[in-house]
Amino acid sequence: MPLTHTRDLFTKALKGKYALGAFNVNNMELIQAIVEACEEEKAPVILQISKGARQYANPVYLKKLIEAAISVTNIPIAVHLDHGDTVELCRQCIDEGFTSVMIDGSHLPFEKNVEVCKRVVDYAHKHNCVVEGELGQLVGAQFDEGEHGGSFSKGGVYTHPDEAVEFVRQTGVDSLAIAIGNSHGAYKFKGAQHLNLDRLTAIKKALMDASLGDYPLVLHGASSVPRELVEEINRTGGKLGEDAAGVPEADIEIARRTGVTKVNIDTDLRLAMTAGIRKAFLDNPKEFDPRKYLGPARVRVKELVRHKVRNVLCCAGQAFD
Ligand code: G3H
Ligand code: 13P
Ligand code: ZN
């Protein structure tokens, strides 16, 4: 079975009102764990590759590993460039057959972000590829500066609803990553903070009102940093901070119901793998066969992905509809 196009996965997910997991992959064990879990749960999946993953594993290895995964399963698999930072990198991935690329110009001024994104869109659309852009900044669990009384500051770091409409119109981008308090890594929230789901609703509505339809939104930094994984890692010799915290799964569920179609998860995979390896080392200190610690770690990642697709993203059972 060939790769499935990201565009087709989005169309079905929007229609079926479920979210797609976009899981970061860096090596064979991660790819196997994600694909096996999704196969058993009959879930479509996006495997995403960052620039760092390409540097770590070599793009050819990743491509061949994904080809191998596709040849042993029937589930729909799309391949996405995560956080492309230059037009050149995006072009390279498009030429290599990625079904979607992200151009991350979120750190640039609006006009420059539009310009860079449009260049990627122009190339991608000529080569049967779709593009994710990003507007707003994921600088941590922050409140939008200048937001008072329900009005939205254009100087804040959250995505502004009107600007989202302008950005999509001017670039022709196929999906949009938004900033609503989400951030990358294992230290997202302090205390009992949450995603700004009102802002998400406002962005979705603005796009709808502007006749852009049920427009696909993307949530980066969507790991939940499960407390039990953090504690297990620390019990087995790790030193993660007490303040490690992620997005509550209930927030992700509301985001899914409000119209987030692609949910990016990397940190939780890293935590599951680390917990598995640490436990194996502690249980069997004399062991030095990598299969004996990477194998259990792979099982832990698989169980985590199974939980996400079944209970959080609700894409289990959607692979063949
Ligand atoms: O959002 C970034 C992803 O977690 C990828 O991280 O650049 O370390 O591969 P990376
Ligand atoms: P997490 O760090 O929350 O897993 O986010 C991953 C991500 O956004 C990849 O683009
Ligand atoms: Zn991201």
PDB file of N, CA, C and O in Angstrom, residues 104-153:
ATOM      1  N   ASP A 104       7.423  26.715   9.267  1.00  0.00           N
ATOM      2  CA  ASP A 104       7.215  27.410  10.539  1.00  0.00           C
ATOM      3  C   ASP A 104       7.830  28.807  10.477  1.00  0.00           C
ATOM      4  O   ASP A 104       9.016  28.990  10.742  1.00  0.00           O
ATOM      5  N   GLY A 105       6.976  29.760  10.121  1.00  0.00           N
ATOM      6  CA  GLY A 105       7.428  31.156  10.083  1.00  0.00           C
ATOM      7  C   GLY A 105       6.840  31.936  11.236  1.00  0.00           C
ATOM      8  O   GLY A 105       6.720  33.159  11.170  1.00  0.00           O
ATOM      9  N   SER A 106       6.475  31.225  12.294  1.00  0.00           N
ATOM     10  CA  SER A 106       5.739  31.866  13.398  1.00  0.00           C
ATOM     11  C   SER A 106       6.567  32.920  14.130  1.00  0.00           C
ATOM     12  O   SER A 106       6.016  33.798  14.783  1.00  0.00           O
ATOM     13  N   HIS A 107       7.894  32.825  14.011  1.00  0.00           N
ATOM     14  CA  HIS A 107       8.756  33.803  14.682  1.00  0.00           C
ATOM     15  C   HIS A 107       8.930  35.073  13.844  1.00  0.00           C
ATOM     16  O   HIS A 107       9.497  36.054  14.287  1.00  0.00           O
ATOM     17  N   LEU A 108       8.458  35.037  12.601  1.00  0.00           N
ATOM     18  CA  LEU A 108       8.655  36.166  11.679  1.00  0.00           C
ATOM     19  C   LEU A 108       7.513  37.170  11.807  1.00  0.00           C
ATOM     20  O   LEU A 108       6.403  36.814  12.215  1.00  0.00           O
ATOM     21  N   PRO A 109       7.752  38.430  11.381  1.00  0.00           N
ATOM     22  CA  PRO A 109       6.628  39.368  11.305  1.00  0.00           C
ATOM     23  C   PRO A 109       5.573  38.819  10.329  1.00  0.00           C
ATOM     24  O   PRO A 109       5.920  38.062   9.404  1.00  0.00           O
ATOM     25  N   PHE A 110       4.319  39.215  10.536  1.00  0.00           N
ATOM     26  CA  PHE A 110       3.200  38.660   9.763  1.00  0.00           C
ATOM     27  C   PHE A 110       3.493  38.640   8.247  1.00  0.00           C
ATOM     28  O   PHE A 110       3.350  37.608   7.598  1.00  0.00           O
ATOM     29  N   GLU A 111       3.912  39.764   7.699  1.00  0.00           N
ATOM     30  CA  GLU A 111       4.080  39.854   6.231  1.00  0.00           C
ATOM     31  C   GLU A 111       5.158  38.896   5.743  1.00  0.00           C
ATOM     32  O   GLU A 111       5.033  38.276   4.689  1.00  0.00           O
ATOM     33  N   LYS A 112       6.214  38.774   6.528  1.00  0.00           N
ATOM     34  CA  LYS A 112       7.325  37.891   6.137  1.00  0.00           C
ATOM     35  C   LYS A 112       6.879  36.418   6.247  1.00  0.00           C
ATOM     36  O   LYS A 112       7.216  35.588   5.389  1.00  0.00           O
ATOM     37  N   ASN A 113       6.123  36.128   7.301  1.00  0.00           N
ATOM     38  CA  ASN A 113       5.576  34.773   7.482  1.00  0.00           C
ATOM     39  C   ASN A 113       4.705  34.412   6.260  1.00  0.00           C
ATOM     40  O   ASN A 113       4.828  33.324   5.690  1.00  0.00           O
ATOM     41  N   VAL A 114       3.869  35.365   5.844  1.00  0.00           N
ATOM     42  CA  VAL A 114       3.010  35.152   4.666  1.00  0.00           C
ATOM     43  C   VAL A 114       3.879  34.862   3.433  1.00  0.00           C
ATOM     44  O   VAL A 114       3.639  33.895   2.698  1.00  0.00           O
ATOM     45  N   GLU A 115       4.895  35.676   3.260  1.00  0.00           N
ATOM     46  CA  GLU A 115       5.723  35.558   2.047  1.00  0.00           C
ATOM     47  C   GLU A 115       6.413  34.183   1.961  1.00  0.00           C
ATOM     48  O   GLU A 115       6.354  33.500   0.936  1.00  0.00           O
ATOM     49  N   VAL A 116       7.007  33.778   3.080  1.00  0.00           N
ATOM     50  CA  VAL A 116       7.731  32.502   3.106  1.00  0.00           C
ATOM     51  C   VAL A 116       6.749  31.337   2.915  1.00  0.00           C
ATOM     52  O   VAL A 116       7.002  30.398   2.147  1.00  0.00           O
ATOM     53  N   CYS A 117       5.623  31.435   3.598  1.00  0.00           N
ATOM     54  CA  CYS A 117       4.622  30.365   3.529  1.00  0.00           C
ATOM     55  C   CYS A 117       4.080  30.234   2.107  1.00  0.00           C
ATOM     56  O   CYS A 117       3.912  29.131   1.582  1.00  0.00           O
ATOM     57  N   LYS A 118       3.844  31.377   1.478  1.00  0.00           N
ATOM     58  CA  LYS A 118       3.289  31.365   0.127  1.00  0.00           C
ATOM     59  C   LYS A 118       4.265  30.710  -0.871  1.00  0.00           C
ATOM     60  O   LYS A 118       3.855  29.986  -1.766  1.00  0.00           O
ATOM     61  N   ARG A 119       5.536  30.953  -0.640  1.00  0.00           N
ATOM     62  CA  ARG A 119       6.534  30.329  -1.538  1.00  0.00           C
ATOM     63  C   ARG A 119       6.481  28.805  -1.420  1.00  0.00           C
ATOM     64  O   ARG A 119       6.583  28.084  -2.400  1.00  0.00           O
ATOM     65  N   VAL A 120       6.302  28.329  -0.178  1.00  0.00           N
ATOM     66  CA  VAL A 120       6.224  26.869   0.010  1.00  0.00           C
ATOM     67  C   VAL A 120       4.923  26.337  -0.584  1.00  0.00           C
ATOM     68  O   VAL A 120       4.922  25.305  -1.272  1.00  0.00           O
ATOM     69  N   VAL A 121       3.829  27.063  -0.366  1.00  0.00           N
ATOM     70  CA  VAL A 121       2.527  26.627  -0.893  1.00  0.00           C
ATOM     71  C   VAL A 121       2.597  26.542  -2.426  1.00  0.00           C
ATOM     72  O   VAL A 121       2.138  25.551  -3.026  1.00  0.00           O
ATOM     73  N   ASP A 122       3.175  27.565  -3.061  1.00  0.00           N
ATOM     74  CA  ASP A 122       3.241  27.568  -4.530  1.00  0.00           C
ATOM     75  C   ASP A 122       3.956  26.324  -5.043  1.00  0.00           C
ATOM     76  O   ASP A 122       3.505  25.670  -5.978  1.00  0.00           O
ATOM     77  N   TYR A 123       5.061  25.999  -4.414  1.00  0.00           N
ATOM     78  CA  TYR A 123       5.824  24.818  -4.857  1.00  0.00           C
ATOM     79  C   TYR A 123       5.079  23.525  -4.518  1.00  0.00           C
ATOM     80  O   TYR A 123       4.939  22.631  -5.351  1.00  0.00           O
ATOM     81  N   ALA A 124       4.575  23.463  -3.284  1.00  0.00           N
ATOM     82  CA  ALA A 124       3.913  22.227  -2.825  1.00  0.00           C
ATOM     83  C   ALA A 124       2.702  21.895  -3.694  1.00  0.00           C
ATOM     84  O   ALA A 124       2.533  20.744  -4.119  1.00  0.00           O
ATOM     85  N   HIS A 125       1.896  22.896  -3.971  1.00  0.00           N
ATOM     86  CA  HIS A 125       0.650  22.614  -4.707  1.00  0.00           C
ATOM     87  C   HIS A 125       0.921  22.177  -6.149  1.00  0.00           C
ATOM     88  O   HIS A 125       0.103  21.480  -6.748  1.00  0.00           O
ATOM     89  N   LYS A 126       2.074  22.548  -6.669  1.00  0.00           N
ATOM     90  CA  LYS A 126       2.437  22.051  -8.015  1.00  0.00           C
ATOM     91  C   LYS A 126       2.930  20.612  -7.948  1.00  0.00           C
ATOM     92  O   LYS A 126       3.100  19.956  -8.968  1.00  0.00           O
ATOM     93  N   HIS A 127       3.242  20.150  -6.734  1.00  0.00           N
ATOM     94  CA  HIS A 127       3.846  18.818  -6.597  1.00  0.00           C
ATOM     95  C   HIS A 127       3.021  17.909  -5.691  1.00  0.00           C
ATOM     96  O   HIS A 127       3.581  17.065  -4.976  1.00  0.00           O
ATOM     97  N   ASN A 128       1.722  18.085  -5.697  1.00  0.00           N
ATOM     98  CA  ASN A 128       0.811  17.201  -4.971  1.00  0.00           C
ATOM     99  C   ASN A 128       1.141  17.065  -3.479  1.00  0.00           C
ATOM    100  O   ASN A 128       1.138  15.972  -2.919  1.00  0.00           O
ATOM    101  N   CYS A 129       1.453  18.196  -2.872  1.00  0.00           N
ATOM    102  CA  CYS A 129       1.760  18.193  -1.438  1.00  0.00           C
ATOM    103  C   CYS A 129       0.958  19.313  -0.774  1.00  0.00           C
ATOM    104  O   CYS A 129       0.641  20.306  -1.424  1.00  0.00           O
ATOM    105  N   VAL A 130       0.600  19.134   0.481  1.00  0.00           N
ATOM    106  CA  VAL A 130      -0.117  20.202   1.186  1.00  0.00           C
ATOM    107  C   VAL A 130       0.756  20.783   2.300  1.00  0.00           C
ATOM    108  O   VAL A 130       1.729  20.159   2.733  1.00  0.00           O
ATOM    109  N   VAL A 131       0.369  21.977   2.739  1.00  0.00           N
ATOM    110  CA  VAL A 131       1.247  22.757   3.620  1.00  0.00           C
ATOM    111  C   VAL A 131       0.530  23.197   4.901  1.00  0.00           C
ATOM    112  O   VAL A 131      -0.623  23.622   4.863  1.00  0.00           O
ATOM    113  N   GLU A 132       1.272  23.080   5.997  1.00  0.00           N
ATOM    114  CA  GLU A 132       0.806  23.601   7.300  1.00  0.00           C
ATOM    115  C   GLU A 132       1.626  24.857   7.604  1.00  0.00           C
ATOM    116  O   GLU A 132       2.854  24.821   7.530  1.00  0.00           O
ATOM    117  N   GLY A 133       0.944  25.935   7.922  1.00  0.00           N
ATOM    118  CA  GLY A 133       1.632  27.152   8.358  1.00  0.00           C
ATOM    119  C   GLY A 133       1.407  27.339   9.847  1.00  0.00           C
ATOM    120  O   GLY A 133       0.638  26.602  10.465  1.00  0.00           O
ATOM    121  N   GLU A 134       2.085  28.319  10.415  1.00  0.00           N
ATOM    122  CA  GLU A 134       1.853  28.587  11.838  1.00  0.00           C
ATOM    123  C   GLU A 134       1.777  30.087  12.079  1.00  0.00           C
ATOM    124  O   GLU A 134       2.563  30.857  11.545  1.00  0.00           O
ATOM    125  N   LEU A 135       0.822  30.457  12.902  1.00  0.00           N
ATOM    126  CA  LEU A 135       0.635  31.863  13.247  1.00  0.00           C
ATOM    127  C   LEU A 135       0.430  31.980  14.750  1.00  0.00           C
ATOM    128  O   LEU A 135      -0.342  31.220  15.331  1.00  0.00           O
ATOM    129  N   GLY A 136       1.120  32.952  15.355  1.00  0.00           N
ATOM    130  CA  GLY A 136       1.127  33.044  16.817  1.00  0.00           C
ATOM    131  C   GLY A 136       2.398  32.358  17.294  1.00  0.00           C
ATOM    132  O   GLY A 136       3.121  31.752  16.501  1.00  0.00           O
ATOM    133  N   GLN A 137       2.692  32.485  18.577  1.00  0.00           N
ATOM    134  CA  GLN A 137       3.956  31.893  19.049  1.00  0.00           C
ATOM    135  C   GLN A 137       3.772  30.980  20.246  1.00  0.00           C
ATOM    136  O   GLN A 137       3.101  31.334  21.215  1.00  0.00           O
ATOM    137  N   LEU A 138       4.419  29.817  20.143  1.00  0.00           N
ATOM    138  CA  LEU A 138       4.339  28.831  21.236  1.00  0.00           C
ATOM    139  C   LEU A 138       5.485  29.081  22.207  1.00  0.00           C
ATOM    140  O   LEU A 138       6.412  28.295  22.299  1.00  0.00           O
ATOM    141  N   VAL A 139       5.409  30.176  22.937  1.00  0.00           N
ATOM    142  CA  VAL A 139       6.558  30.502  23.784  1.00  0.00           C
ATOM    143  C   VAL A 139       6.375  30.048  25.220  1.00  0.00           C
ATOM    144  O   VAL A 139       7.103  30.422  26.094  1.00  0.00           O
ATOM    145  N   GLY A 140       5.396  29.227  25.464  1.00  0.00           N
ATOM    146  CA  GLY A 140       5.180  28.769  26.828  1.00  0.00           C
ATOM    147  C   GLY A 140       3.739  29.010  27.220  1.00  0.00           C
ATOM    148  O   GLY A 140       2.973  29.625  26.489  1.00  0.00           O
ATOM    149  N   ALA A 141       3.388  28.495  28.373  1.00  0.00           N
ATOM    150  CA  ALA A 141       2.002  28.631  28.824  1.00  0.00           C
ATOM    151  C   ALA A 141       1.789  30.065  29.286  1.00  0.00           C
ATOM    152  O   ALA A 141       2.018  30.409  30.433  1.00  0.00           O
ATOM    153  N   GLN A 142       1.400  30.883  28.349  1.00  0.00           N
ATOM    154  CA  GLN A 142       1.342  32.303  28.650  1.00  0.00           C
ATOM    155  C   GLN A 142      -0.067  32.849  28.441  1.00  0.00           C
ATOM    156  O   GLN A 142      -0.889  32.230  27.789  1.00  0.00           O
ATOM    157  N   PHE A 143      -0.324  33.972  29.023  1.00  0.00           N
ATOM    158  CA  PHE A 143      -1.570  34.662  28.717  1.00  0.00           C
ATOM    159  C   PHE A 143      -1.266  35.662  27.624  1.00  0.00           C
ATOM    160  O   PHE A 143      -0.146  36.138  27.498  1.00  0.00           O
ATOM    161  N   ASP A 144      -2.267  35.962  26.845  1.00  0.00           N
ATOM    162  CA  ASP A 144      -2.056  36.886  25.746  1.00  0.00           C
ATOM    163  C   ASP A 144      -1.926  38.298  26.296  1.00  0.00           C
ATOM    164  O   ASP A 144      -2.863  38.827  26.874  1.00  0.00           O
ATOM    165  N   GLU A 145      -0.783  38.897  26.106  1.00  0.00           N
ATOM    166  CA  GLU A 145      -0.581  40.247  26.636  1.00  0.00           C
ATOM    167  C   GLU A 145      -1.570  41.211  26.006  1.00  0.00           C
ATOM    168  O   GLU A 145      -1.777  41.187  24.808  1.00  0.00           O
ATOM    169  N   GLY A 146      -2.147  42.010  26.812  1.00  0.00           N
ATOM    170  CA  GLY A 146      -3.025  43.040  26.272  1.00  0.00           C
ATOM    171  C   GLY A 146      -4.439  42.568  26.034  1.00  0.00           C
ATOM    172  O   GLY A 146      -5.246  43.303  25.469  1.00  0.00           O
ATOM    173  N   GLU A 147      -4.745  41.339  26.435  1.00  0.00           N
ATOM    174  CA  GLU A 147      -6.101  40.863  26.220  1.00  0.00           C
ATOM    175  C   GLU A 147      -6.965  41.298  27.390  1.00  0.00           C
ATOM    176  O   GLU A 147      -6.751  40.886  28.520  1.00  0.00           O
ATOM    177  N   HIS A 148      -7.941  42.144  27.115  1.00  0.00           N
ATOM    178  CA  HIS A 148      -8.815  42.627  28.191  1.00  0.00           C
ATOM    179  C   HIS A 148     -10.255  42.546  27.735  1.00  0.00           C
ATOM    180  O   HIS A 148     -10.559  42.835  26.578  1.00  0.00           O
ATOM    181  N   GLY A 149     -11.099  42.172  28.644  1.00  0.00           N
ATOM    182  CA  GLY A 149     -12.539  42.237  28.395  1.00  0.00           C
ATOM    183  C   GLY A 149     -12.977  41.511  27.135  1.00  0.00           C
ATOM    184  O   GLY A 149     -13.914  41.925  26.462  1.00  0.00           O
ATOM    185  N   GLY A 150     -12.305  40.444  26.797  1.00  0.00           N
ATOM    186  CA  GLY A 150     -12.759  39.624  25.678  1.00  0.00           C
ATOM    187  C   GLY A 150     -12.295  40.112  24.313  1.00  0.00           C
ATOM    188  O   GLY A 150     -12.545  39.490  23.302  1.00  0.00           O
ATOM    189  N   SER A 151     -11.570  41.232  24.260  1.00  0.00           N
ATOM    190  CA  SER A 151     -11.053  41.648  22.952  1.00  0.00           C
ATOM    191  C   SER A 151      -9.654  41.067  22.780  1.00  0.00           C
ATOM    192  O   SER A 151      -8.984  40.744  23.743  1.00  0.00           O
ATOM    193  N   PHE A 152      -9.227  40.946  21.540  1.00  0.00           N
ATOM    194  CA  PHE A 152      -7.963  40.267  21.299  1.00  0.00           C
ATOM    195  C   PHE A 152      -6.873  41.242  20.882  1.00  0.00           C
ATOM    196  O   PHE A 152      -6.996  41.948  19.895  1.00  0.00           O
ATOM    197  N   SER A 153      -5.798  41.237  21.614  1.00  0.00           N
ATOM    198  CA  SER A 153      -4.679  42.095  21.265  1.00  0.00           C
ATOM    199  C   SER A 153      -3.927  41.528  20.076  1.00  0.00           C
ATOM    200  O   SER A 153      -3.668  40.331  20.006  1.00  0.00           O
TER     201      SER A 153
END
